[in-house]
Amino acid sequence: MITLYHKPKTRSSRFLWLLEELGAPYEVQVVSLRSRDGSGGPDPANPHPHGKVPAIKDSDDGTVVFESPAIVLYLTDKFPTAGIGPVAGGPARGAYLSWLSYYTGVLEPAFMSKFMNVEVPVGTAGWVDVEKAMGFVIQTLSAGPFILGKKFSGADILYASTFAMFGASPMMPKSPAVEEYVKRCLERPAYARAQKREDG
Ligand SMILES: N[C@@H](CCC(=O)N[C@@H](CS)C(=O)NCC(=O)O)C(=O)O
């Protein structure tokens, strides 16, 4: 049994979607979080080292996993029959690992730099500016239909949920390729099932 430590309408919501895609046995534990306005606080029941969500606990051996790409990889490796996690040694594994890491190593910092109005120090920062990062994403999705090409994967859950959330933001370059991609991913039945679990 997987326990998902979750707060509605946050980065943990997409793990409801992933768990539904995988047909994994899971329970949801809604936890409190610190908010930007200073209200709220970390929940002692949440095993995440910084009191953030998402985190998961696997009741098989008590393993705790945090950081979104690590959770995607852990779960798609653990529940391979759904076929949305390219396996070690297979042809798409390298691309899968690259896109999972790119999400938190490049894309999120790129958006955060833009949000904070900070110029990305070329040659020093480990990421690139949002225009370059989104240019690469859009080029990849134009070949698509998914981030790894023909097949939907766990990586799409990170990217499509993010683009769905920030679609209307001025930080997001307007792109029909991204809009169609989000629509294609959100039409999946597992996404609709996950929405019904959003409040726990
Ligand atoms: N790098 C983490 C980010 C997790 C994160 O920042 N989650 C937010 C919710 S969307 C949170 O827990 N914020 C409360 C806090 O920072 O204390 C991941 O991708 O899993």
mmCIF file of C-alpha atoms and ligand atoms in Angstrom:
data_model
loop_
_atom_site.group_PDB
_atom_site.id
_atom_site.type_symbol
_atom_site.label_atom_id
_atom_site.label_comp_id
_atom_site.label_asym_id
_atom_site.label_seq_id
_atom_site.Cartn_x
_atom_site.Cartn_y
_atom_site.Cartn_z
ATOM 1 C CA MET A 1 0.000 0.000 0.000
ATOM 2 C CA ILE A 2 1.279 3.438 -0.941
ATOM 3 C CA THR A 3 0.427 6.397 1.294
ATOM 4 C CA LEU A 4 0.395 9.709 -0.541
ATOM 5 C CA TYR A 5 0.973 12.755 1.679
ATOM 6 C CA HIS A 6 -1.142 15.301 -0.055
ATOM 7 C CA LYS A 7 -2.617 18.775 0.067
ATOM 8 C CA PRO A 8 -5.364 19.534 -2.452
ATOM 9 C CA LYS A 9 -4.410 21.731 -5.426
ATOM 10 C CA THR A 10 -0.659 21.438 -4.975
ATOM 11 C CA ARG A 11 2.186 19.507 -6.567
ATOM 12 C CA SER A 12 0.884 16.357 -4.855
ATOM 13 C CA SER A 13 -2.354 16.378 -6.907
ATOM 14 C CA ARG A 14 -0.619 14.903 -9.929
ATOM 15 C CA PHE A 15 0.376 11.849 -7.895
ATOM 16 C CA LEU A 16 -3.277 10.962 -7.508
ATOM 17 C CA TRP A 17 -3.297 10.935 -11.311
ATOM 18 C CA LEU A 18 -0.149 8.793 -11.475
ATOM 19 C CA LEU A 19 -1.426 6.297 -8.877
ATOM 20 C CA GLU A 20 -4.687 6.016 -10.824
ATOM 21 C CA GLU A 21 -2.794 5.441 -14.088
ATOM 22 C CA LEU A 22 -0.793 2.682 -12.401
ATOM 23 C CA GLY A 23 -3.772 0.995 -10.733
ATOM 24 C CA ALA A 24 -1.668 0.994 -7.553
ATOM 25 C CA PRO A 25 -3.183 0.363 -4.123
ATOM 26 C CA TYR A 26 -3.027 3.697 -2.311
ATOM 27 C CA GLU A 27 -4.430 5.813 0.459
ATOM 28 C CA VAL A 28 -4.342 9.565 0.763
ATOM 29 C CA GLN A 29 -3.241 11.385 3.888
ATOM 30 C CA VAL A 30 -4.091 15.074 3.712
ATOM 31 C CA VAL A 31 -1.499 17.130 5.608
ATOM 32 C CA SER A 32 -1.108 20.787 6.536
ATOM 33 C CA LEU A 33 1.517 23.008 4.870
ATOM 34 C CA ARG A 34 3.115 26.396 5.402
ATOM 35 C CA SER A 35 1.499 28.976 3.142
ATOM 36 C CA ARG A 36 3.128 31.938 1.478
ATOM 37 C CA ASP A 37 1.178 34.341 3.681
ATOM 38 C CA GLY A 38 2.779 32.757 6.765
ATOM 39 C CA SER A 39 -0.326 30.829 7.802
ATOM 40 C CA GLY A 40 -0.372 27.100 8.401
ATOM 41 C CA GLY A 41 2.586 24.940 9.306
ATOM 42 C CA PRO A 42 4.277 21.653 8.510
ATOM 43 C CA ASP A 43 2.440 18.529 9.603
ATOM 44 C CA PRO A 44 4.303 16.237 12.040
ATOM 45 C CA ALA A 45 2.670 13.274 10.256
ATOM 46 C CA ASN A 46 4.375 14.211 6.955
ATOM 47 C CA PRO A 47 7.707 12.367 6.467
ATOM 48 C CA HIS A 48 9.006 14.908 3.912
ATOM 49 C CA PRO A 49 12.235 16.409 5.372
ATOM 50 C CA HIS A 50 11.002 19.979 4.742
ATOM 51 C CA GLY A 51 7.330 19.368 5.472
ATOM 52 C CA LYS A 52 6.418 19.727 1.781
ATOM 53 C CA VAL A 53 4.212 17.653 -0.489
ATOM 54 C CA PRO A 54 4.343 15.331 -2.305
ATOM 55 C CA ALA A 55 5.900 12.497 -0.327
ATOM 56 C CA ILE A 56 4.977 8.833 -0.342
ATOM 57 C CA LYS A 57 5.481 5.908 2.028
ATOM 58 C CA ASP A 58 5.501 2.312 0.802
ATOM 59 C CA SER A 59 4.047 -0.013 3.446
ATOM 60 C CA ASP A 60 5.955 -3.011 1.975
ATOM 61 C CA ASP A 61 9.149 -1.897 3.708
ATOM 62 C CA GLY A 62 8.496 1.610 5.037
ATOM 63 C CA THR A 63 10.419 3.323 2.220
ATOM 64 C CA VAL A 64 9.775 7.075 2.047
ATOM 65 C CA VAL A 65 10.288 8.889 -1.255
ATOM 66 C CA PHE A 66 10.151 12.658 -1.820
ATOM 67 C CA GLU A 67 10.883 14.975 -4.814
ATOM 68 C CA SER A 68 8.440 14.642 -7.695
ATOM 69 C CA PRO A 69 10.736 13.012 -10.309
ATOM 70 C CA ALA A 70 11.965 10.450 -7.759
ATOM 71 C CA ILE A 71 8.374 9.579 -6.834
ATOM 72 C CA VAL A 72 7.405 9.153 -10.498
ATOM 73 C CA LEU A 73 10.356 6.832 -11.083
ATOM 74 C CA TYR A 74 9.820 4.844 -7.872
ATOM 75 C CA LEU A 75 6.159 4.252 -8.655
ATOM 76 C CA THR A 76 6.495 3.454 -12.361
ATOM 77 C CA ASP A 77 9.311 1.002 -11.539
ATOM 78 C CA LYS A 78 7.268 -0.578 -8.747
ATOM 79 C CA PHE A 79 4.097 -0.929 -10.830
ATOM 80 C CA PRO A 80 5.414 -1.729 -14.333
ATOM 81 C CA THR A 81 2.349 -3.459 -15.759
ATOM 82 C CA ALA A 82 0.650 -0.171 -16.673
ATOM 83 C CA GLY A 83 3.514 0.323 -19.141
ATOM 84 C CA ILE A 84 4.027 4.038 -18.494
ATOM 85 C CA GLY A 85 7.571 3.785 -17.093
ATOM 86 C CA PRO A 86 10.257 2.834 -19.616
ATOM 87 C CA VAL A 87 12.267 0.044 -17.978
ATOM 88 C CA ALA A 88 16.000 -0.038 -17.179
ATOM 89 C CA GLY A 89 17.902 -1.370 -20.183
ATOM 90 C CA GLY A 90 15.072 -0.488 -22.580
ATOM 91 C CA PRO A 91 15.397 1.995 -25.454
ATOM 92 C CA ALA A 92 13.401 4.862 -23.863
ATOM 93 C CA ARG A 93 14.953 4.704 -20.382
ATOM 94 C CA GLY A 94 17.625 7.340 -21.045
ATOM 95 C CA ALA A 95 15.071 9.814 -22.390
ATOM 96 C CA TYR A 96 12.757 9.046 -19.474
ATOM 97 C CA LEU A 97 15.443 9.753 -16.849
ATOM 98 C CA SER A 98 16.547 12.884 -18.706
ATOM 99 C CA TRP A 99 13.055 14.365 -18.900
ATOM 100 C CA LEU A 100 12.283 13.512 -15.266
ATOM 101 C CA SER A 101 15.465 15.263 -14.118
ATOM 102 C CA TYR A 102 14.957 18.182 -16.526
ATOM 103 C CA TYR A 103 11.645 18.921 -14.867
ATOM 104 C CA THR A 104 13.075 19.910 -11.445
ATOM 105 C CA GLY A 105 16.657 20.604 -12.570
ATOM 106 C CA VAL A 106 15.864 23.004 -15.424
ATOM 107 C CA LEU A 107 12.190 23.748 -16.081
ATOM 108 C CA GLU A 108 11.060 24.672 -12.559
ATOM 109 C CA PRO A 109 14.152 26.847 -11.855
ATOM 110 C CA ALA A 110 13.663 28.518 -15.263
ATOM 111 C CA PHE A 111 10.077 29.463 -14.383
ATOM 112 C CA MET A 112 11.117 30.541 -10.879
ATOM 113 C CA SER A 113 13.875 32.797 -12.268
ATOM 114 C CA LYS A 114 11.322 34.472 -14.504
ATOM 115 C CA PHE A 115 8.811 34.777 -11.665
ATOM 116 C CA MET A 116 11.462 36.410 -9.445
ATOM 117 C CA ASN A 117 12.639 38.598 -12.320
ATOM 118 C CA VAL A 118 16.197 37.306 -11.951
ATOM 119 C CA GLU A 119 18.443 36.979 -14.984
ATOM 120 C CA VAL A 120 19.757 33.426 -15.352
ATOM 121 C CA PRO A 121 23.568 33.635 -15.013
ATOM 122 C CA VAL A 122 24.685 31.841 -18.170
ATOM 123 C CA GLY A 123 27.673 29.587 -17.551
ATOM 124 C CA THR A 124 26.994 29.438 -13.798
ATOM 125 C CA ALA A 125 23.375 28.388 -13.301
ATOM 126 C CA GLY A 126 22.564 24.749 -13.921
ATOM 127 C CA TRP A 127 19.455 25.773 -15.827
ATOM 128 C CA VAL A 128 18.601 27.988 -18.793
ATOM 129 C CA ASP A 129 16.081 30.784 -19.199
ATOM 130 C CA VAL A 130 12.429 29.923 -19.637
ATOM 131 C CA GLU A 131 12.400 30.877 -23.325
ATOM 132 C CA LYS A 132 15.166 28.350 -24.066
ATOM 133 C CA ALA A 133 13.640 25.650 -21.867
ATOM 134 C CA MET A 134 10.155 26.079 -23.319
ATOM 135 C CA GLY A 135 11.621 26.244 -26.833
ATOM 136 C CA PHE A 136 13.079 22.798 -26.287
ATOM 137 C CA VAL A 137 9.832 21.496 -24.773
ATOM 138 C CA ILE A 138 7.734 22.903 -27.635
ATOM 139 C CA GLN A 139 10.083 21.456 -30.252
ATOM 140 C CA THR A 140 9.812 18.050 -28.543
ATOM 141 C CA LEU A 141 6.022 18.214 -28.266
ATOM 142 C CA SER A 142 5.645 19.336 -31.876
ATOM 143 C CA ALA A 143 7.146 15.986 -32.886
ATOM 144 C CA GLY A 144 5.095 14.394 -30.025
ATOM 145 C CA PRO A 145 2.444 13.524 -29.318
ATOM 146 C CA PHE A 146 4.049 12.932 -25.887
ATOM 147 C CA ILE A 147 7.249 14.051 -24.225
ATOM 148 C CA LEU A 148 8.975 10.735 -25.026
ATOM 149 C CA GLY A 149 7.455 10.509 -28.494
ATOM 150 C CA LYS A 150 4.676 8.060 -29.329
ATOM 151 C CA LYS A 151 3.941 6.740 -25.842
ATOM 152 C CA PHE A 152 2.461 8.441 -22.790
ATOM 153 C CA SER A 153 4.746 8.060 -19.750
ATOM 154 C CA GLY A 154 5.065 9.107 -16.120
ATOM 155 C CA ALA A 155 7.049 12.148 -17.308
ATOM 156 C CA ASP A 156 3.920 13.478 -19.044
ATOM 157 C CA ILE A 157 2.190 13.658 -15.688
ATOM 158 C CA LEU A 158 4.775 16.178 -14.457
ATOM 159 C CA TYR A 159 4.787 18.277 -17.630
ATOM 160 C CA ALA A 160 1.090 18.213 -18.537
ATOM 161 C CA SER A 161 -0.055 18.997 -14.978
ATOM 162 C CA THR A 162 2.347 21.941 -14.803
ATOM 163 C CA PHE A 163 1.307 23.356 -18.171
ATOM 164 C CA ALA A 164 -2.353 22.856 -17.279
ATOM 165 C CA MET A 165 -1.849 24.895 -14.119
ATOM 166 C CA PHE A 166 0.187 27.703 -15.732
ATOM 167 C CA GLY A 167 -1.592 27.752 -19.107
ATOM 168 C CA ALA A 168 -3.097 31.197 -18.533
ATOM 169 C CA SER A 169 0.032 32.694 -16.968
ATOM 170 C CA PRO A 170 1.921 35.384 -18.917
ATOM 171 C CA MET A 171 5.105 33.420 -18.067
ATOM 172 C CA MET A 172 3.960 30.603 -20.378
ATOM 173 C CA PRO A 173 4.683 31.201 -24.055
ATOM 174 C CA LYS A 174 1.526 30.681 -26.140
ATOM 175 C CA SER A 175 1.887 27.419 -28.045
ATOM 176 C CA PRO A 176 -0.753 25.313 -29.830
ATOM 177 C CA ALA A 177 1.563 22.297 -29.411
ATOM 178 C CA VAL A 178 1.485 22.710 -25.628
ATOM 179 C CA GLU A 179 -2.270 23.411 -25.544
ATOM 180 C CA GLU A 180 -3.060 20.287 -27.593
ATOM 181 C CA TYR A 181 -0.665 18.236 -25.473
ATOM 182 C CA VAL A 182 -2.357 19.312 -22.235
ATOM 183 C CA LYS A 183 -5.780 18.512 -23.678
ATOM 184 C CA ARG A 184 -4.579 15.079 -24.891
ATOM 185 C CA CYS A 185 -3.171 14.197 -21.468
ATOM 186 C CA LEU A 186 -6.045 15.560 -19.379
ATOM 187 C CA GLU A 187 -8.571 13.561 -21.426
ATOM 188 C CA ARG A 188 -7.211 10.353 -19.920
ATOM 189 C CA PRO A 189 -9.735 8.543 -17.687
ATOM 190 C CA ALA A 190 -7.184 8.258 -14.860
ATOM 191 C CA TYR A 191 -7.045 12.056 -14.661
ATOM 192 C CA ALA A 192 -10.815 12.230 -14.154
ATOM 193 C CA ARG A 193 -10.639 9.522 -11.472
ATOM 194 C CA ALA A 194 -7.851 11.400 -9.689
ATOM 195 C CA GLN A 195 -9.901 14.572 -9.565
ATOM 196 C CA LYS A 196 -12.527 12.713 -7.542
ATOM 197 C CA ARG A 197 -9.845 11.912 -4.912
ATOM 198 C CA GLU A 198 -8.514 15.469 -4.759
ATOM 199 C CA ASP A 199 -9.919 16.169 -1.293
ATOM 200 C CA GLY A 200 -8.584 12.930 0.169
HETATM 201 N N1 LIG B 1 10.831 20.029 -5.343
HETATM 202 C C1 LIG B 1 9.616 19.566 -4.723
HETATM 203 C C2 LIG B 1 8.733 20.768 -4.465
HETATM 204 C C3 LIG B 1 7.623 20.468 -3.481
HETATM 205 C C4 LIG B 1 6.909 21.742 -3.019
HETATM 206 O O1 LIG B 1 7.511 22.822 -2.924
HETATM 207 N N2 LIG B 1 5.607 21.615 -2.710
HETATM 208 C C5 LIG B 1 4.852 22.737 -2.205
HETATM 209 C C6 LIG B 1 3.379 22.553 -2.561
HETATM 210 S S1 LIG B 1 3.079 22.741 -4.288
HETATM 211 C C7 LIG B 1 4.930 22.757 -0.679
HETATM 212 O O2 LIG B 1 4.901 21.718 -0.077
HETATM 213 N N3 LIG B 1 4.991 23.962 -0.089
HETATM 214 C C8 LIG B 1 4.967 24.134 1.339
HETATM 215 C C9 LIG B 1 6.331 24.495 1.876
HETATM 216 O O3 LIG B 1 7.220 24.845 1.104
HETATM 217 O O4 LIG B 1 6.490 24.440 3.098
HETATM 218 C C10 LIG B 1 8.912 18.537 -5.645
HETATM 219 O O5 LIG B 1 8.880 18.763 -6.854
HETATM 220 O O6 LIG B 1 8.405 17.513 -5.156
#
